[in-house]
Amino acid sequence: MPPSEDLSADLPPDLPPDLPEVARIARDLIRFDTTNWGEGRSNGEREAAEYVGAYLEALGLRPEFYEPIPRRTNLRVRVPGRDRDKPALVLHGHLDVVPAVAEDWSVDPFAGVVRDGMLWGRGAVDMKDMDAMILTSVADLLRAGEQPARDLVVTFFADEENGGVEGSQLVVRDRPEWFAGATEAISEVGGYSIPVGGRSAYLLQVGEKALVWLRLRARGTAGHGSRHHHDNAVTRLAEAVAALGRTAWPIELTDTTRQTVAGLAALCGTDAADPDAVAAATGPASGFLRSTFRTTTNPTGLTAGYKHNVIPDAAVAAVDVRTLPGQEDAILAEIQRIVGDDIEIEVAHRDIGLEVPFAGALVAAMVGALERHDPGVPVIPYLMGGGTDNKALAALGITGYGFAPLRLPAELDFTGMFHGVDERVPIDALVFGQRVLTDLIRTY
């Protein structure tokens, strides 16, 4: 349904008719079930992409679509700027979401429920909120008869939740001309506020840890479940998974995380020599920040066996590994040592880490936009533990940042809702983000 149509008849009973447009667009996007289970299994993004395309067409723009795999739809539009000699800026989002088990939620995860001043649903945080903010900030300028300061390349990708294998990686490979003249990009997971002691700060994402998805495979001898059996693949795998999952990786700070720790410590008066103690002062954000100081190796899945009384000859575990940029090979070697030589390690997917300076004209512009809309609140750089489609754009020489500006209540565990249950975002935070983004693209 194009956003220009009257949506009032389609509103659920708890949805106020004066819902801000940015929340309405995010609500509509949540209602498209774009679940992505990974490894090629997905509902697809086509309907959501068509909705976004209709919105952009209503603004007088002409989006292009690219669907290299059926239903895995990407789209892009170029918005002419006032100064076309300046390098273009990419604004990008993804339209897929991770699965949601409805029974675990207090609301239907794909209903786009508005309750307690918040928009609830899968994608409310990751990242249909930012998708809506991008769309409405572009609309703000064009409806006012204005242009952005420079060309914008507005892009929405498929498959980000699977590392972009069927999305941004194919777009960069097959449609590099979409990004002609672009040198910088902004996307998700940055620009949001966190509590620091009794104060607040904004985290600006200037880097991402490297991503390595592994399969650990143990082999043994198949047999009857009643046997006295010493060559059990499930037992062997369980021991390896427990050893890896309980490994306490050491703190190793990078240029970015040193700045993170120093900035937060200065705000809360904590000793910067203890990064974990500094992170603890950020309340709900502490777990998210601790992961940026070290490697993480989290088992996320187990597959073994086919009948209760049959010992299988193989067992497999999925492990999500995030290393500091450039440490992938060293960490893989250490993982092999931890799990033992009898465990086979298969790399299912691997992607680069990123880290760029907290400096330059775009960084100054993002900091300035936040300052204008929330004066006096410091902005601190950080290295994100997860990943974004900025990794794919880096292959084209495009420098990416995380800047989805949200002013959040201190008690909200915002970072804990990424891929979590009862994902939700405050409506007023969406409006704030739209205004900050509009300010940014008008002035930078």
CSV table of N, CA and C in Angstrom, one decimal, residues 214-219 232-247 249 297-299 302 315-321 330-346:
chain,number,residue,atom,x,y,z
A,214,LEU,N,31.2,-20.2,12.3
A,214,LEU,CA,31.8,-21.6,12.2
A,214,LEU,C,30.8,-22.7,12.4
A,215,ARG,N,31.2,-23.8,11.8
A,215,ARG,CA,30.6,-25.1,12.2
A,215,ARG,C,31.6,-26.0,12.8
A,216,LEU,N,31.4,-26.4,14.0
A,216,LEU,CA,32.3,-27.4,14.6
A,216,LEU,C,31.7,-28.8,14.4
A,217,ARG,N,32.5,-29.7,13.9
A,217,ARG,CA,31.9,-31.1,13.6
A,217,ARG,C,32.8,-32.1,14.4
A,218,ALA,N,32.1,-33.0,15.1
A,218,ALA,CA,32.7,-34.1,15.8
A,218,ALA,C,32.2,-35.4,15.1
A,219,ARG,N,33.1,-36.3,15.0
A,219,ARG,CA,32.8,-37.6,14.4
A,219,ARG,C,33.1,-38.7,15.3
A,232,ASN,N,31.6,-41.5,21.2
A,232,ASN,CA,30.3,-40.8,21.0
A,232,ASN,C,30.6,-39.4,20.4
A,233,ALA,N,30.1,-39.1,19.2
A,233,ALA,CA,30.3,-37.8,18.6
A,233,ALA,C,29.6,-36.7,19.4
A,234,VAL,N,28.4,-37.0,19.9
A,234,VAL,CA,27.7,-36.0,20.7
A,234,VAL,C,28.4,-35.6,21.9
A,235,THR,N,29.0,-36.5,22.6
A,235,THR,CA,29.7,-36.2,23.8
A,235,THR,C,31.0,-35.4,23.5
A,236,ARG,N,31.6,-35.8,22.4
A,236,ARG,CA,32.8,-35.1,22.0
A,236,ARG,C,32.5,-33.7,21.6
A,237,LEU,N,31.4,-33.5,20.9
A,237,LEU,CA,31.1,-32.1,20.5
A,237,LEU,C,30.6,-31.3,21.7
A,238,ALA,N,29.9,-31.9,22.6
A,238,ALA,CA,29.4,-31.2,23.8
A,238,ALA,C,30.6,-30.7,24.6
A,239,GLU,N,31.6,-31.5,24.7
A,239,GLU,CA,32.8,-31.1,25.5
A,239,GLU,C,33.5,-29.9,24.8
A,240,ALA,N,33.6,-29.9,23.5
A,240,ALA,CA,34.2,-28.9,22.7
A,240,ALA,C,33.4,-27.6,22.8
A,241,VAL,N,32.1,-27.7,22.7
A,241,VAL,CA,31.2,-26.5,22.8
A,241,VAL,C,31.3,-25.9,24.1
A,242,ALA,N,31.3,-26.7,25.2
A,242,ALA,CA,31.4,-26.1,26.5
A,242,ALA,C,32.7,-25.4,26.7
A,243,ALA,N,33.8,-26.0,26.3
A,243,ALA,CA,35.1,-25.4,26.4
A,243,ALA,C,35.2,-24.1,25.7
A,244,LEU,N,34.7,-24.0,24.5
A,244,LEU,CA,34.7,-22.8,23.8
A,244,LEU,C,33.8,-21.7,24.3
A,245,GLY,N,32.6,-22.1,24.7
A,245,GLY,CA,31.6,-21.2,25.2
A,245,GLY,C,32.0,-20.6,26.5
A,246,ARG,N,32.8,-21.3,27.3
A,246,ARG,CA,33.2,-20.8,28.6
A,246,ARG,C,34.6,-20.1,28.6
A,247,THR,N,35.1,-20.0,27.4
A,247,THR,CA,36.4,-19.3,27.3
A,247,THR,C,36.3,-17.8,27.6
A,249,TRP,N,37.8,-14.6,27.0
A,249,TRP,CA,38.8,-14.0,26.1
A,249,TRP,C,39.2,-12.7,26.8
A,297,THR,N,33.0,-15.7,21.4
A,297,THR,CA,32.7,-17.0,20.7
A,297,THR,C,31.5,-17.7,21.3
A,298,ASN,N,30.3,-17.4,20.7
A,298,ASN,CA,29.1,-17.9,21.3
A,298,ASN,C,28.5,-19.0,20.5
A,299,PRO,N,28.4,-20.2,21.1
A,299,PRO,CA,27.6,-21.3,20.4
A,299,PRO,C,26.2,-20.9,20.2
A,302,LEU,N,22.9,-26.5,17.8
A,302,LEU,CA,23.4,-27.8,17.8
A,302,LEU,C,22.5,-28.7,16.9
A,315,ALA,N,28.1,-35.0,14.9
A,315,ALA,CA,27.4,-33.9,15.5
A,315,ALA,C,28.0,-32.6,15.2
A,316,VAL,N,27.1,-31.6,15.0
A,316,VAL,CA,27.6,-30.3,14.5
A,316,VAL,C,27.1,-29.2,15.4
A,317,ALA,N,27.9,-28.2,15.6
A,317,ALA,CA,27.5,-27.0,16.4
A,317,ALA,C,27.8,-25.7,15.5
A,318,ALA,N,26.9,-24.8,15.7
A,318,ALA,CA,27.1,-23.4,15.1
A,318,ALA,C,27.7,-22.5,16.1
A,319,VAL,N,28.7,-21.8,15.7
A,319,VAL,CA,29.4,-20.8,16.6
A,319,VAL,C,29.5,-19.5,15.9
A,320,ASP,N,29.1,-18.4,16.6
A,320,ASP,CA,29.2,-17.0,16.1
A,320,ASP,C,30.4,-16.4,16.7
A,321,VAL,N,31.4,-16.2,15.9
A,321,VAL,CA,32.7,-15.6,16.4
A,321,VAL,C,32.8,-14.2,15.9
A,330,ALA,N,44.4,-15.5,13.8
A,330,ALA,CA,44.9,-15.9,15.1
A,330,ALA,C,43.9,-16.5,16.0
A,331,ILE,N,42.7,-16.0,16.0
A,331,ILE,CA,41.6,-16.5,16.8
A,331,ILE,C,41.2,-17.9,16.3
A,332,LEU,N,41.1,-18.1,15.0
A,332,LEU,CA,40.8,-19.4,14.5
A,332,LEU,C,41.8,-20.5,15.0
A,333,ALA,N,43.0,-20.1,15.0
A,333,ALA,CA,44.0,-21.1,15.4
A,333,ALA,C,43.8,-21.4,16.9
A,334,GLU,N,43.5,-20.3,17.7
A,334,GLU,CA,43.3,-20.5,19.1
A,334,GLU,C,42.0,-21.4,19.4
A,335,ILE,N,41.0,-21.2,18.6
A,335,ILE,CA,39.8,-22.0,18.7
A,335,ILE,C,40.1,-23.4,18.5
A,336,GLN,N,40.9,-23.7,17.5
A,336,GLN,CA,41.3,-25.1,17.2
A,336,GLN,C,42.0,-25.7,18.4
A,337,ARG,N,42.8,-24.9,19.1
A,337,ARG,CA,43.5,-25.4,20.2
A,337,ARG,C,42.6,-25.7,21.4
A,338,ILE,N,41.6,-24.8,21.5
A,338,ILE,CA,40.6,-25.0,22.6
A,338,ILE,C,39.7,-26.2,22.4
A,339,VAL,N,39.2,-26.4,21.2
A,339,VAL,CA,38.3,-27.5,21.0
A,339,VAL,C,39.0,-28.9,20.8
A,340,GLY,N,40.3,-28.8,20.4
A,340,GLY,CA,41.0,-30.1,20.2
A,340,GLY,C,41.1,-30.4,18.7
A,341,ASP,N,42.2,-31.1,18.4
A,341,ASP,CA,42.4,-31.4,17.0
A,341,ASP,C,41.4,-32.4,16.4
A,342,ASP,N,40.7,-33.1,17.2
A,342,ASP,CA,39.7,-34.1,16.7
A,342,ASP,C,38.4,-33.4,16.3
A,343,ILE,N,38.3,-32.1,16.5
A,343,ILE,CA,37.1,-31.4,16.1
A,343,ILE,C,37.4,-30.7,14.8
A,344,GLU,N,36.6,-31.0,13.8
A,344,GLU,CA,36.7,-30.3,12.5
A,344,GLU,C,36.1,-28.9,12.6
A,345,ILE,N,36.8,-27.9,12.0
A,345,ILE,CA,36.3,-26.5,12.0
A,345,ILE,C,36.0,-26.1,10.5
A,346,GLU,N,34.8,-25.8,10.2
A,346,GLU,CA,34.4,-25.3,8.9
A,346,GLU,C,34.0,-23.8,9.0
